[in-house]
XYZ file of C-alpha atoms in Angstrom:
724
model
C 42.457 16.324 -9.961
C 44.684 15.452 -7.025
C 46.615 18.741 -7.215
C 43.313 20.658 -7.350
C 42.141 18.803 -4.265
C 45.297 19.576 -2.284
C 45.267 23.257 -3.217
C 41.653 23.618 -2.017
C 42.412 21.904 1.318
C 45.264 24.350 1.974
C 42.894 27.316 1.716
C 41.309 26.365 5.041
C 43.718 23.853 6.582
C 47.349 24.920 6.407
C 48.333 21.917 8.665
C 46.847 19.355 6.231
C 48.876 16.128 6.024
C 49.448 16.010 2.261
C 51.117 12.658 2.430
C 48.012 10.882 3.834
C 45.864 12.408 0.975
C 48.428 11.373 -1.655
C 48.688 7.878 -0.160
C 44.856 7.497 0.026
C 44.645 8.596 -3.632
C 47.258 6.092 -4.790
C 45.691 3.271 -2.719
C 42.237 3.983 -4.188
C 43.592 4.232 -7.699
C 45.318 0.829 -7.308
C 42.290 -0.823 -5.696
C 39.866 0.351 -8.426
C 42.277 0.102 -11.378
C 40.267 -2.568 -13.215
C 36.871 -0.889 -12.602
C 35.025 1.646 -14.683
C 31.852 3.636 -14.066
C 28.666 3.411 -16.187
C 29.845 6.623 -17.863
C 33.010 4.855 -19.087
C 35.293 6.921 -16.816
C 37.873 5.231 -14.581
C 36.152 4.319 -11.295
C 38.659 6.354 -9.236
C 37.162 9.631 -10.582
C 34.159 8.942 -8.307
C 36.029 8.859 -4.960
C 38.033 11.912 -6.068
C 34.812 13.884 -6.683
C 33.462 12.657 -3.313
C 36.651 13.915 -1.598
C 36.219 17.224 -3.454
C 32.708 17.685 -1.966
C 34.114 16.960 1.476
C 36.763 19.637 0.939
C 33.999 22.116 -0.035
C 32.473 21.364 3.366
C 35.785 22.236 5.018
C 36.447 18.812 6.576
C 39.673 17.433 8.056
C 42.430 15.321 6.538
C 41.156 11.952 7.795
C 37.640 12.570 6.449
C 38.940 13.571 3.002
C 41.236 10.479 2.957
C 38.198 8.274 3.936
C 36.290 9.878 1.069
C 38.983 8.749 -1.341
C 38.836 5.238 0.130
C 35.065 4.988 0.807
C 34.318 2.217 -1.767
C 37.469 0.175 -1.236
C 36.093 -2.272 1.358
C 32.755 -2.716 -0.482
C 33.949 -3.068 -4.061
C 37.485 -4.387 -3.988
C 39.521 -7.209 -2.406
C 40.856 -4.979 0.414
C 39.417 -5.246 3.980
C 38.959 -3.159 7.073
C 42.297 -4.509 8.434
C 44.089 -3.478 5.236
C 42.883 0.105 5.619
C 43.768 0.097 9.324
C 47.272 -1.268 8.627
C 48.039 1.143 5.751
C 46.502 4.251 7.379
C 44.991 4.270 10.876
C 41.989 3.057 12.853
C 40.115 6.407 12.540
C 40.151 6.292 8.726
C 39.290 2.558 8.681
C 36.261 3.228 10.929
C 34.936 5.990 8.669
C 35.301 3.782 5.552
C 33.649 0.813 7.228
C 30.814 3.076 8.412
C 29.721 3.878 4.821
C 30.204 0.268 3.618
C 27.009 -1.636 2.854
C 26.229 -5.065 4.292
C 26.919 -6.733 0.960
C 27.802 -10.239 1.982
C 24.524 -11.062 3.766
C 21.715 -12.690 1.777
C 18.301 -10.920 2.140
C 14.798 -12.094 1.079
C 13.778 -8.605 -0.053
C 15.462 -5.370 -1.090
C 13.528 -3.613 1.635
C 15.164 -5.776 4.350
C 18.607 -5.032 2.837
C 17.906 -1.310 2.652
C 16.673 -1.226 6.260
C 19.751 -3.026 7.594
C 22.116 -0.794 5.639
C 20.393 2.310 6.980
C 20.479 0.906 10.539
C 24.262 0.287 10.219
C 24.867 3.762 8.832
C 22.854 5.424 11.664
C 24.763 3.498 14.318
C 28.141 4.494 12.806
C 26.864 8.063 12.384
C 25.943 8.240 16.102
C 29.612 7.409 16.993
C 31.128 9.713 14.390
C 29.042 12.199 12.435
C 31.647 12.259 9.630
C 30.334 8.903 8.420
C 27.105 10.432 7.165
C 28.971 13.432 5.714
C 30.963 11.040 3.539
C 27.779 9.187 2.610
C 26.001 12.383 1.633
C 28.994 13.405 -0.553
C 28.916 9.951 -2.138
C 25.161 10.168 -2.844
C 25.481 13.748 -4.234
C 28.065 12.760 -6.822
C 26.099 9.642 -7.733
C 23.009 11.850 -8.261
C 25.054 14.263 -10.417
C 26.005 11.332 -12.698
C 22.665 9.485 -12.543
C 21.946 9.994 -16.263
C 24.239 7.046 -17.104
C 22.068 4.524 -15.235
C 18.956 2.717 -16.665
C 15.681 4.614 -16.070
C 14.378 2.146 -13.491
C 17.527 2.605 -11.330
C 17.356 6.380 -11.841
C 13.874 6.489 -10.317
C 14.774 4.066 -7.513
C 17.896 6.079 -6.492
C 16.059 9.407 -6.809
C 13.154 8.176 -4.632
C 15.538 6.906 -1.922
C 17.478 10.193 -2.033
C 14.301 12.282 -1.672
C 12.925 10.120 1.172
C 16.147 9.422 3.183
C 19.264 11.380 2.233
C 17.843 14.865 1.475
C 15.912 14.842 4.819
C 19.124 13.737 6.631
C 21.005 16.604 5.031
C 18.179 18.915 6.213
C 18.329 17.493 9.741
C 22.066 18.167 9.765
C 21.515 21.687 8.454
C 23.549 21.202 5.279
C 21.348 23.187 2.933
C 24.109 23.322 0.286
C 23.713 19.554 -0.276
C 19.995 19.269 0.652
C 18.775 21.603 -2.104
C 20.884 20.004 -4.803
C 19.771 16.478 -3.837
C 16.111 17.561 -3.902
C 16.392 19.279 -7.290
C 18.274 16.332 -8.830
C 15.670 13.894 -7.412
C 12.830 15.930 -8.905
C 14.591 15.907 -12.269
C 14.434 12.074 -12.459
C 11.193 11.410 -10.613
C 9.101 14.028 -12.451
C 11.124 15.033 -15.520
C 8.248 16.780 -17.352
C 7.404 18.996 -14.331
C 11.100 19.661 -13.667
C 11.991 20.851 -17.190
C 8.787 22.915 -17.347
C 9.877 24.718 -14.178
C 13.401 25.211 -15.527
C 11.950 26.779 -18.660
C 9.523 29.040 -16.795
C 12.155 30.235 -14.305
C 14.671 30.847 -17.153
C 11.990 32.674 -19.213
C 11.691 35.371 -16.504
C 15.419 35.525 -15.760
C 16.148 38.940 -17.393
C 13.028 40.486 -15.821
C 13.922 39.016 -12.463
C 17.552 40.187 -12.525
C 16.503 43.777 -13.410
C 13.973 43.741 -10.547
C 16.495 42.359 -8.001
C 19.109 44.924 -9.117
C 16.582 47.720 -8.392
C 15.691 46.305 -4.964
C 19.301 45.575 -3.951
C 20.472 49.135 -4.939
C 17.742 50.705 -2.854
C 18.438 48.470 0.125
C 22.229 48.806 -0.021
C 22.024 52.616 -0.022
C 19.818 52.576 3.103
C 21.996 50.027 4.961
C 25.167 52.009 4.077
C 23.625 55.237 5.280
C 22.763 53.489 8.553
C 26.382 52.318 8.923
C 25.551 48.609 8.478
C 28.091 46.628 6.479
C 26.301 44.031 4.369
C 26.553 41.564 1.515
C 23.288 41.280 -0.484
C 22.404 38.827 -3.190
C 19.208 37.627 -4.838
C 18.220 34.241 -6.172
C 15.092 32.385 -7.375
C 13.654 29.642 -5.116
C 14.964 26.140 -5.767
C 12.975 24.059 -8.228
C 11.864 21.427 -5.654
C 10.684 24.200 -3.289
C 8.534 25.668 -6.074
C 7.247 22.222 -7.052
C 6.213 21.429 -3.462
C 4.197 24.629 -3.227
C 2.483 23.920 -6.532
C 1.600 20.326 -5.589
C 0.771 20.538 -1.862
C -0.876 23.989 -1.981
C -2.563 23.312 -5.332
C -1.182 26.397 -7.060
C 0.069 27.016 -10.574
C 3.421 28.700 -11.301
C 1.913 32.200 -11.575
C 0.379 31.846 -8.102
C 3.703 31.275 -6.314
C 4.168 34.869 -5.150
C 7.503 34.503 -3.349
C 9.627 33.065 -6.189
C 12.367 35.570 -5.318
C 14.494 35.503 -2.243
C 16.899 38.213 -1.086
C 19.696 37.300 1.365
C 21.353 39.927 3.512
C 24.519 38.968 5.431
C 25.784 41.303 8.138
C 28.387 41.297 10.862
C 26.372 40.775 14.084
C 23.013 39.806 15.594
C 22.372 43.465 16.362
C 22.835 44.368 12.728
C 20.394 41.580 11.727
C 17.534 43.203 13.621
C 18.581 46.686 12.486
C 18.556 45.507 8.845
C 15.114 44.011 9.378
C 13.775 47.348 10.629
C 15.095 49.061 7.477
C 13.531 46.388 5.211
C 10.193 46.895 6.900
C 10.374 50.663 6.529
C 11.181 50.342 2.811
C 8.505 47.747 2.011
C 5.338 46.598 3.699
C 5.644 43.146 5.406
C 2.938 40.574 4.731
C 1.191 39.632 8.044
C 2.008 36.127 9.296
C 5.050 35.762 7.085
C 7.758 36.768 9.641
C 9.854 34.116 11.381
C 12.586 34.705 13.939
C 14.955 31.741 13.762
C 17.677 33.715 15.586
C 15.728 33.855 18.883
C 14.441 30.306 18.260
C 16.920 28.356 16.092
C 15.761 25.228 14.250
C 16.974 21.885 15.646
C 19.460 21.686 12.774
C 21.100 24.866 14.126
C 19.758 27.097 11.345
C 19.475 30.745 12.354
C 18.087 33.661 10.302
C 15.360 36.201 10.155
C 12.683 35.583 7.462
C 10.157 38.074 6.252
C 8.061 38.333 3.060
C 7.341 41.889 1.916
C 5.493 43.628 -0.867
C 8.242 45.149 -3.056
C 8.124 47.660 -5.882
C 5.311 47.176 -8.431
C 3.443 45.172 -5.813
C 5.605 42.100 -6.321
C 6.235 40.029 -3.153
C 9.656 38.635 -2.309
C 11.233 36.923 0.697
C 14.089 38.471 2.700
C 16.525 36.412 4.770
C 18.862 38.225 7.165
C 21.735 36.493 8.999
C 25.286 37.023 10.277
C 28.354 35.489 8.598
C 28.569 32.808 11.344
C 24.902 31.982 10.819
C 25.456 31.853 7.051
C 28.228 29.277 7.358
C 26.064 27.124 9.602
C 23.131 27.486 7.200
C 25.252 26.300 4.273
C 27.378 23.587 5.962
C 25.305 22.725 9.077
C 26.828 20.098 11.368
C 29.940 19.991 9.116
C 30.765 23.471 10.386
C 30.602 22.289 14.015
C 31.643 18.660 14.170
C 35.145 19.606 15.340
C 33.649 21.029 18.557
C 33.291 17.395 19.657
C 36.987 17.358 20.327
C 36.720 20.099 22.941
C 35.221 19.100 26.310
C 33.597 22.538 26.742
C 31.554 22.065 23.552
C 30.821 18.327 23.803
C 27.409 18.648 25.524
C 26.282 21.383 23.139
C 27.304 19.246 20.157
C 25.434 16.170 21.477
C 22.260 18.213 21.894
C 22.289 18.914 18.170
C 22.074 15.163 17.493
C 19.314 14.284 20.009
C 16.981 13.345 17.161
C 19.483 10.679 16.035
C 19.566 9.081 19.496
C 15.757 8.977 19.532
C 15.706 7.148 16.176
C 18.248 4.647 17.465
C 16.111 4.002 20.539
C 12.914 3.031 18.736
C 14.581 1.221 15.840
C 15.993 -1.291 18.281
C 12.509 -2.748 18.908
C 11.208 -2.584 15.341
C 11.485 -5.965 13.674
C 9.626 -5.312 10.507
C 11.816 -3.580 7.835
C 8.851 -1.779 6.233
C 7.745 -0.489 9.623
C 11.305 0.698 10.343
C 11.634 2.484 6.952
C 8.154 4.062 7.246
C 8.963 5.292 10.779
C 12.351 6.606 9.709
C 10.755 8.593 6.855
C 8.250 10.128 9.262
C 11.012 11.114 11.701
C 13.222 12.598 8.976
C 10.742 14.017 6.495
C 7.819 15.544 8.324
C 7.724 19.248 9.107
C 8.086 20.256 12.735
C 6.349 22.327 15.413
C 8.142 23.967 18.274
C 6.409 24.043 21.674
C 7.487 25.048 25.182
C 7.621 23.346 28.511
C 6.181 25.433 31.472
C 9.818 26.351 32.317
C 10.501 27.659 28.787
C 12.466 24.761 27.259
C 11.860 24.314 23.515
C 10.660 20.874 22.359
C 10.525 20.031 18.612
C 7.910 17.531 17.432
C 6.476 16.358 14.066
C 3.613 18.480 12.679
C 0.176 17.368 14.076
C 1.756 15.955 17.210
C -0.414 15.695 20.312
C 0.158 16.309 24.014
C 0.878 12.575 24.273
C 3.829 12.936 21.840
C 5.038 15.812 23.978
C 4.721 13.763 27.224
C 6.777 10.852 25.848
C 9.355 13.259 24.470
C 9.868 14.631 28.003
C 10.150 11.140 29.651
C 8.666 7.637 29.231
C 7.140 7.692 32.687
C 5.463 11.053 32.005
C 3.886 9.560 28.874
C 2.740 6.354 30.595
C 1.162 8.298 33.445
C -0.415 11.043 31.298
C -4.144 11.615 32.029
C -4.605 15.154 30.638
C -2.961 18.282 29.297
C -3.085 22.047 29.416
C -2.068 24.150 26.468
C -1.542 27.850 27.106
C -3.259 27.396 30.512
C -6.419 25.741 29.179
C -7.419 22.110 29.314
C -7.379 20.394 25.912
C -8.231 16.853 24.746
C -5.309 14.455 24.311
C -5.805 14.383 20.526
C -5.363 18.192 20.283
C -2.861 19.071 17.520
C -0.054 21.185 18.921
C 1.015 24.431 17.165
C 4.253 26.263 17.244
C 4.480 28.503 20.249
C 2.127 26.477 22.467
C 3.061 26.112 26.146
C 2.245 22.519 27.176
C 1.729 21.186 30.676
C 1.110 17.466 31.227
C -1.053 16.150 34.073
C -0.148 12.738 35.419
C -1.551 10.120 37.806
C 0.245 8.007 40.384
C -2.102 5.029 39.822
C 0.108 3.630 37.075
C -2.799 2.653 34.858
C -0.603 3.092 31.759
C -1.411 4.295 28.229
C -4.522 3.502 26.219
C -4.396 1.402 23.033
C -6.328 4.191 21.279
C -3.248 6.459 21.718
C -1.510 4.482 18.962
C -4.042 5.907 16.481
C -3.465 9.559 17.408
C 0.241 9.961 18.257
C 2.454 11.202 15.425
C 6.022 10.548 16.462
C 7.641 7.102 16.058
C 9.176 7.535 19.528
C 5.743 7.793 21.209
C 4.362 4.828 19.289
C 7.313 2.698 20.226
C 7.088 3.589 23.939
C 3.339 2.809 24.033
C 3.898 -0.561 22.337
C 6.714 -1.336 24.748
C 4.378 -0.746 27.696
C 1.765 -3.170 26.360
C 4.474 -5.666 25.508
C 5.519 -5.801 29.142
C 1.985 -6.411 30.390
C 0.529 -9.859 31.046
C 1.673 -12.059 28.120
C -1.292 -14.391 28.318
C -3.717 -11.461 28.197
C -1.999 -10.075 25.140
C -1.909 -13.449 23.438
C -5.615 -14.057 24.032
C -6.478 -10.550 22.828
C -4.227 -10.900 19.778
C -5.791 -14.187 18.690
C -9.283 -12.665 19.091
C -8.248 -9.648 17.014
C -6.793 -11.903 14.248
C -9.850 -14.217 14.146
C -12.232 -11.241 13.937
C -10.277 -9.600 11.129
C -10.078 -12.875 9.144
C -13.855 -13.292 9.577
C -14.492 -9.663 8.610
C -12.634 -10.233 5.362
C -14.950 -13.194 4.596
C -12.716 -16.138 5.496
C -12.704 -18.932 8.035
C -9.886 -18.905 10.527
C -9.153 -22.617 9.993
C -8.814 -22.044 6.183
C -5.946 -19.643 6.606
C -4.239 -20.325 9.948
C -2.765 -23.705 8.995
C 0.270 -24.805 10.968
C 2.715 -24.881 8.064
C 1.676 -21.386 6.898
C 1.803 -19.981 10.448
C 5.366 -21.260 10.788
C 6.334 -19.246 7.692
C 4.724 -16.181 9.237
C 6.644 -16.769 12.535
C 9.946 -16.762 10.621
C 8.956 -13.651 8.698
C 8.330 -11.689 11.888
C 11.231 -13.273 13.811
C 9.133 -14.756 16.635
C 9.486 -18.246 18.114
C 5.975 -19.415 18.899
C 2.387 -18.769 17.711
C 1.534 -17.328 21.183
C 4.373 -14.792 20.721
C 2.791 -13.730 17.454
C -0.646 -13.414 19.077
C 0.956 -11.435 21.929
C 2.633 -9.014 19.451
C -0.739 -8.448 17.740
C -2.372 -7.942 21.174
C -0.046 -5.121 22.242
C 0.032 -3.556 18.801
C 3.555 -4.563 17.677
C 2.288 -6.379 14.606
C -0.768 -5.503 12.495
C -3.275 -8.375 11.970
C -3.451 -7.385 8.304
C 0.268 -7.977 7.919
C -0.266 -11.569 9.169
C -3.367 -12.136 7.016
C -1.612 -10.901 3.891
C 1.188 -13.441 4.455
C -1.281 -16.264 5.119
C -3.276 -15.432 1.993
C -0.065 -15.390 -0.065
C 0.830 -18.880 1.155
C -2.725 -20.113 0.548
C -2.758 -18.741 -3.007
C 0.649 -20.253 -3.820
C -0.283 -23.667 -2.440
C -3.768 -23.987 -3.835
C -2.723 -22.654 -7.248
C -0.279 -25.527 -7.573
C -2.852 -28.117 -6.637
C -5.959 -26.858 -8.522
C -6.990 -24.318 -11.158
C -9.632 -23.174 -8.758
C -7.091 -21.462 -6.451
C -9.458 -18.559 -5.828
C -12.146 -20.671 -4.157
C -11.914 -18.894 -0.812
C -12.132 -15.439 -2.427
C -15.203 -16.506 -4.474
C -16.857 -18.029 -1.384
C -16.233 -14.841 0.587
C -17.668 -12.721 -2.244
C -20.747 -14.958 -2.521
C -21.240 -14.780 1.218
C -21.076 -10.960 1.112
C -23.429 -10.933 -1.940
C -26.008 -13.090 -0.110
C -25.771 -10.771 2.921
C -26.210 -7.741 0.659
C -29.241 -9.337 -1.043
C -30.861 -10.091 2.333
C -30.263 -6.546 3.484
C -31.658 -5.061 0.271
C -35.151 -6.416 0.900
C -35.502 -5.163 4.488
C -36.242 -1.861 6.151
C -38.933 -0.367 3.844
C -42.735 -0.551 4.064
C -44.856 -0.249 0.863
C -48.257 1.363 1.481
C -51.149 -1.097 0.823
C -48.896 -4.110 0.118
C -47.207 -6.889 2.114
C -44.377 -9.249 1.153
C -43.650 -7.345 -2.021
C -40.129 -7.550 -3.454
C -38.194 -4.338 -3.148
C -34.755 -3.234 -4.219
C -32.621 -0.147 -3.539
C -31.593 1.780 -6.607
C -27.913 1.982 -7.151
C -28.119 5.319 -8.882
C -28.792 7.203 -5.638
C -28.317 4.585 -2.850
C -30.998 5.756 -0.362
C -30.435 5.193 3.363
C -32.691 5.703 6.419
C -33.266 9.379 6.949
C -33.477 10.166 3.192
C -36.885 11.088 1.761
C -37.774 8.174 -0.544
C -40.255 7.244 -3.251
C -41.163 3.874 -4.754
C -41.368 3.060 -8.516
C -43.184 -0.072 -9.663
C -41.102 -2.063 -12.170
C -42.499 -5.003 -14.173
C -41.297 -8.378 -12.780
C -38.825 -6.699 -10.356
C -41.107 -5.396 -7.589
C -40.643 -1.839 -6.289
C -37.498 0.183 -6.877
C -36.634 2.573 -4.022
C -35.130 5.970 -4.915
C -34.264 9.151 -3.101
C -36.826 11.866 -3.869
C -34.100 14.102 -5.270
C -32.699 11.411 -7.587
C -32.544 12.789 -11.115
C -33.401 9.436 -12.688
C -36.666 9.012 -10.769
C -37.661 12.655 -11.431
C -37.328 12.044 -15.199
C -39.164 8.676 -15.055
C -42.096 10.068 -13.003
C -42.435 13.020 -15.403
C -43.135 10.497 -18.158
C -45.244 8.011 -16.137
C -46.306 9.067 -12.654
C -48.818 6.185 -12.355
C -46.006 3.813 -11.423
C -45.144 5.856 -8.287
C -46.059 4.201 -4.990
C -45.853 5.572 -1.462
C -43.121 3.986 0.658
C -41.626 4.709 4.075
C -38.784 3.473 6.241
C -39.658 0.583 8.575
C -38.228 0.361 12.109
C -35.846 -2.526 11.584
C -32.870 -2.716 13.888
C -29.538 -3.999 12.695
C -30.176 -3.409 9.019
C -27.436 -1.693 7.091
C -27.390 0.139 3.766
C -24.846 1.300 1.190
C -24.091 4.931 0.491
C -21.640 6.426 -2.040
C -19.475 9.345 -0.941
C -17.064 11.470 -2.996
C -14.091 13.300 -1.434
C -12.099 15.986 -3.198
C -8.842 17.117 -1.576
C -5.314 18.434 -2.110
C -3.211 15.322 -2.588
C -0.599 14.715 0.051
C 1.211 11.951 1.908
C -0.981 10.303 4.581
C -4.320 11.650 3.271
C -5.801 8.164 2.623
C -4.525 6.926 5.998
C -6.383 9.723 7.824
C -9.573 8.947 5.907
C -9.445 5.216 6.651
C -8.548 5.996 10.309
C -11.887 7.900 10.704
C -13.751 4.914 9.220
C -11.932 2.504 11.543
C -12.705 4.615 14.657
C -16.379 4.846 13.637
C -16.461 1.112 12.891
C -17.786 1.780 9.414
C -17.371 -0.987 6.829
C -16.004 0.064 3.402
C -17.480 -1.918 0.523
C -15.479 -0.221 -2.191
C -12.802 2.469 -2.523
C -11.377 4.122 -5.574
C -8.755 6.872 -5.523
C -7.135 8.883 -8.316
C -5.047 12.057 -8.613
C -4.935 14.770 -11.209
C -1.965 16.577 -12.691
C -2.859 19.707 -10.701
C -2.347 17.911 -7.393
C -5.970 17.119 -6.565
C -7.071 13.743 -5.142
C -10.525 12.267 -5.879
C -11.584 9.466 -3.565
C -14.880 7.530 -4.044
C -16.134 5.397 -1.164
C -19.044 2.959 -0.900
C -19.872 2.711 2.802
C -22.116 0.314 4.731
C -24.146 2.401 7.267
C -27.333 2.307 9.290
C -28.751 5.748 8.281
C -28.155 9.347 7.419
C -27.194 10.286 10.971
C -24.160 7.995 10.894
C -23.342 9.101 7.341
C -23.490 12.843 8.182
C -21.253 12.268 11.219
C -18.658 10.531 9.050
C -18.796 13.188 6.355
C -18.407 15.894 9.029
C -15.292 14.197 10.344
C -13.921 13.955 6.785
C -14.275 17.708 6.386
C -12.050 18.296 9.411
C -9.060 16.652 7.663
C -6.417 19.080 6.444
C -6.618 19.728 2.713
C -10.149 18.399 2.180
C -11.968 20.658 -0.347
C -15.393 18.979 -0.590
C -17.275 15.914 0.672
C -20.631 14.932 -0.760
C -22.877 12.002 -1.580
C -22.838 10.861 -5.151
C -26.048 11.645 -7.049
C -27.368 10.125 -10.218
């Protein structure tokens, strides 16, 4: 294995220091000599494979040596100083950068994960090779994941899909990104994975014959035009197919661009010439052309993409790039890290890592580990849009970003002073969702009034949210504390509790430690400026209440029951108000649950023995059937003009399932100040989400407004009231 490693290094680095590699191998073998992997192999086989992956990326001697030593500090008796003494400070730093914080005690795994990721990002910012070693380490671990228990398989695969594959994508290392995604899919959704493998393999012969026909036709035309080219065809990666099936709600047969053809030529000029030939041979599909040469992705990826209708009417994707672009597409930042050493290239290299500096900026002020991990996943995982400043500079932002996100990306002061925006020369609202190609101009004020709290609900990027919260944090502390206490008290009351029942001193002290704040006023202030959610605090208080009361009494759910009874009494009171019965006063009425009528609906009354009058919507199937059998029990009713009375309505939402869907739905309800009495969500195997809501409203006008807002959400298929 060592000889194979050395021979591969020499193919791209004739000046390789073989002695350092041999010494690192011997040191690692000695350090891990008593350890074995779950597979039963000697542990040293793992660092050798990691070093091999680094060699495939074409990395330098020190990085390969660090790959051989990457687990020594974490898993053996040897320390940072031992590595530094036996090798050098550069190698010791790289090894330490990928070493977890193993000797610190954490309350939760999430806290430990967050701190390990923070440490890795900081080391990565100083030397990008740290993350390249970590990616190689994770890739080999994923390749050998089958030896771990199923629970660990799923945990590692989930972390890989949410953190490491997106980092590989950000760094442009598609060679590693695709394999990490496919391996994660294999363990997270094994049934779907193996079904895809079988379906792709089933059409292999047919696909290869088709590609051979297409490649022969294309190569002849390129040769006759004097364009030297290398052409190959391949199916889409399994995870790419799976994402389209789930997020676009398609079956395998509906994925029309399963095939991809890659054309590699010598120059940029040849790229565009080859594109012209492709488009003369086969008709391009409108809207499916992307020029990543003129506008490269932030991860340095460059290529021309076009989907065309090929022979027999079968669509396929064509990617056209030069050899330099191809190396960057495969190896990303690994193909360019060495430019850091040259002063002429240093600024250009740093620009490629601007996203990393932005993550490091906002993570500094994020105390809560869950908030940090959620924000990191948003920054790494979301798709991007590319917009322009008025001077033509390209700014990349998460999908669905607003002009406010754009303003804060330009400069903090621009964001804080933003009062309006123009997109493509026209005024737009600040919650306008930017699209690729938009030219954005921000209007500011000199009054220094600062951002609005409502902005926190509409911005998409973690950077913008952090800057807005920082601004409020710096404002009058007493004002924030007063506001925060008021917010907390209202939310506790809204959930059916008394403030004094939950906010006991001993429980508040536990919450203070949890959020790393010194005084209760500091906690209130954080809630006031939006740094801490009141629900986070209430959840902790309820946990402490439940633990304490459960130990003292079997009736540890007393508060919950009292809250439920209080809500039930309120519901009962509301259910007898708001309707007039013709020719009768003070008669008991009740609203039928089968159709849940609300003001604005056409209604009818049905006399029930001993239970007064039951109120139904006129289109309720139950009442139609009952009246067809006995219409004498029908009584005329109408809505009374009673202010402040609220009613319940059941709404069903059908949508394509995706991350953040439920959050967008609840955000609409929060903004409209609509109380949710019940919510139930489920998903189907075909990627559909079905969400049932019971809402407390004052009439059909409010309900129709909410349903209209729901229909504007991306992926929503249908919104309707539930009928009997």
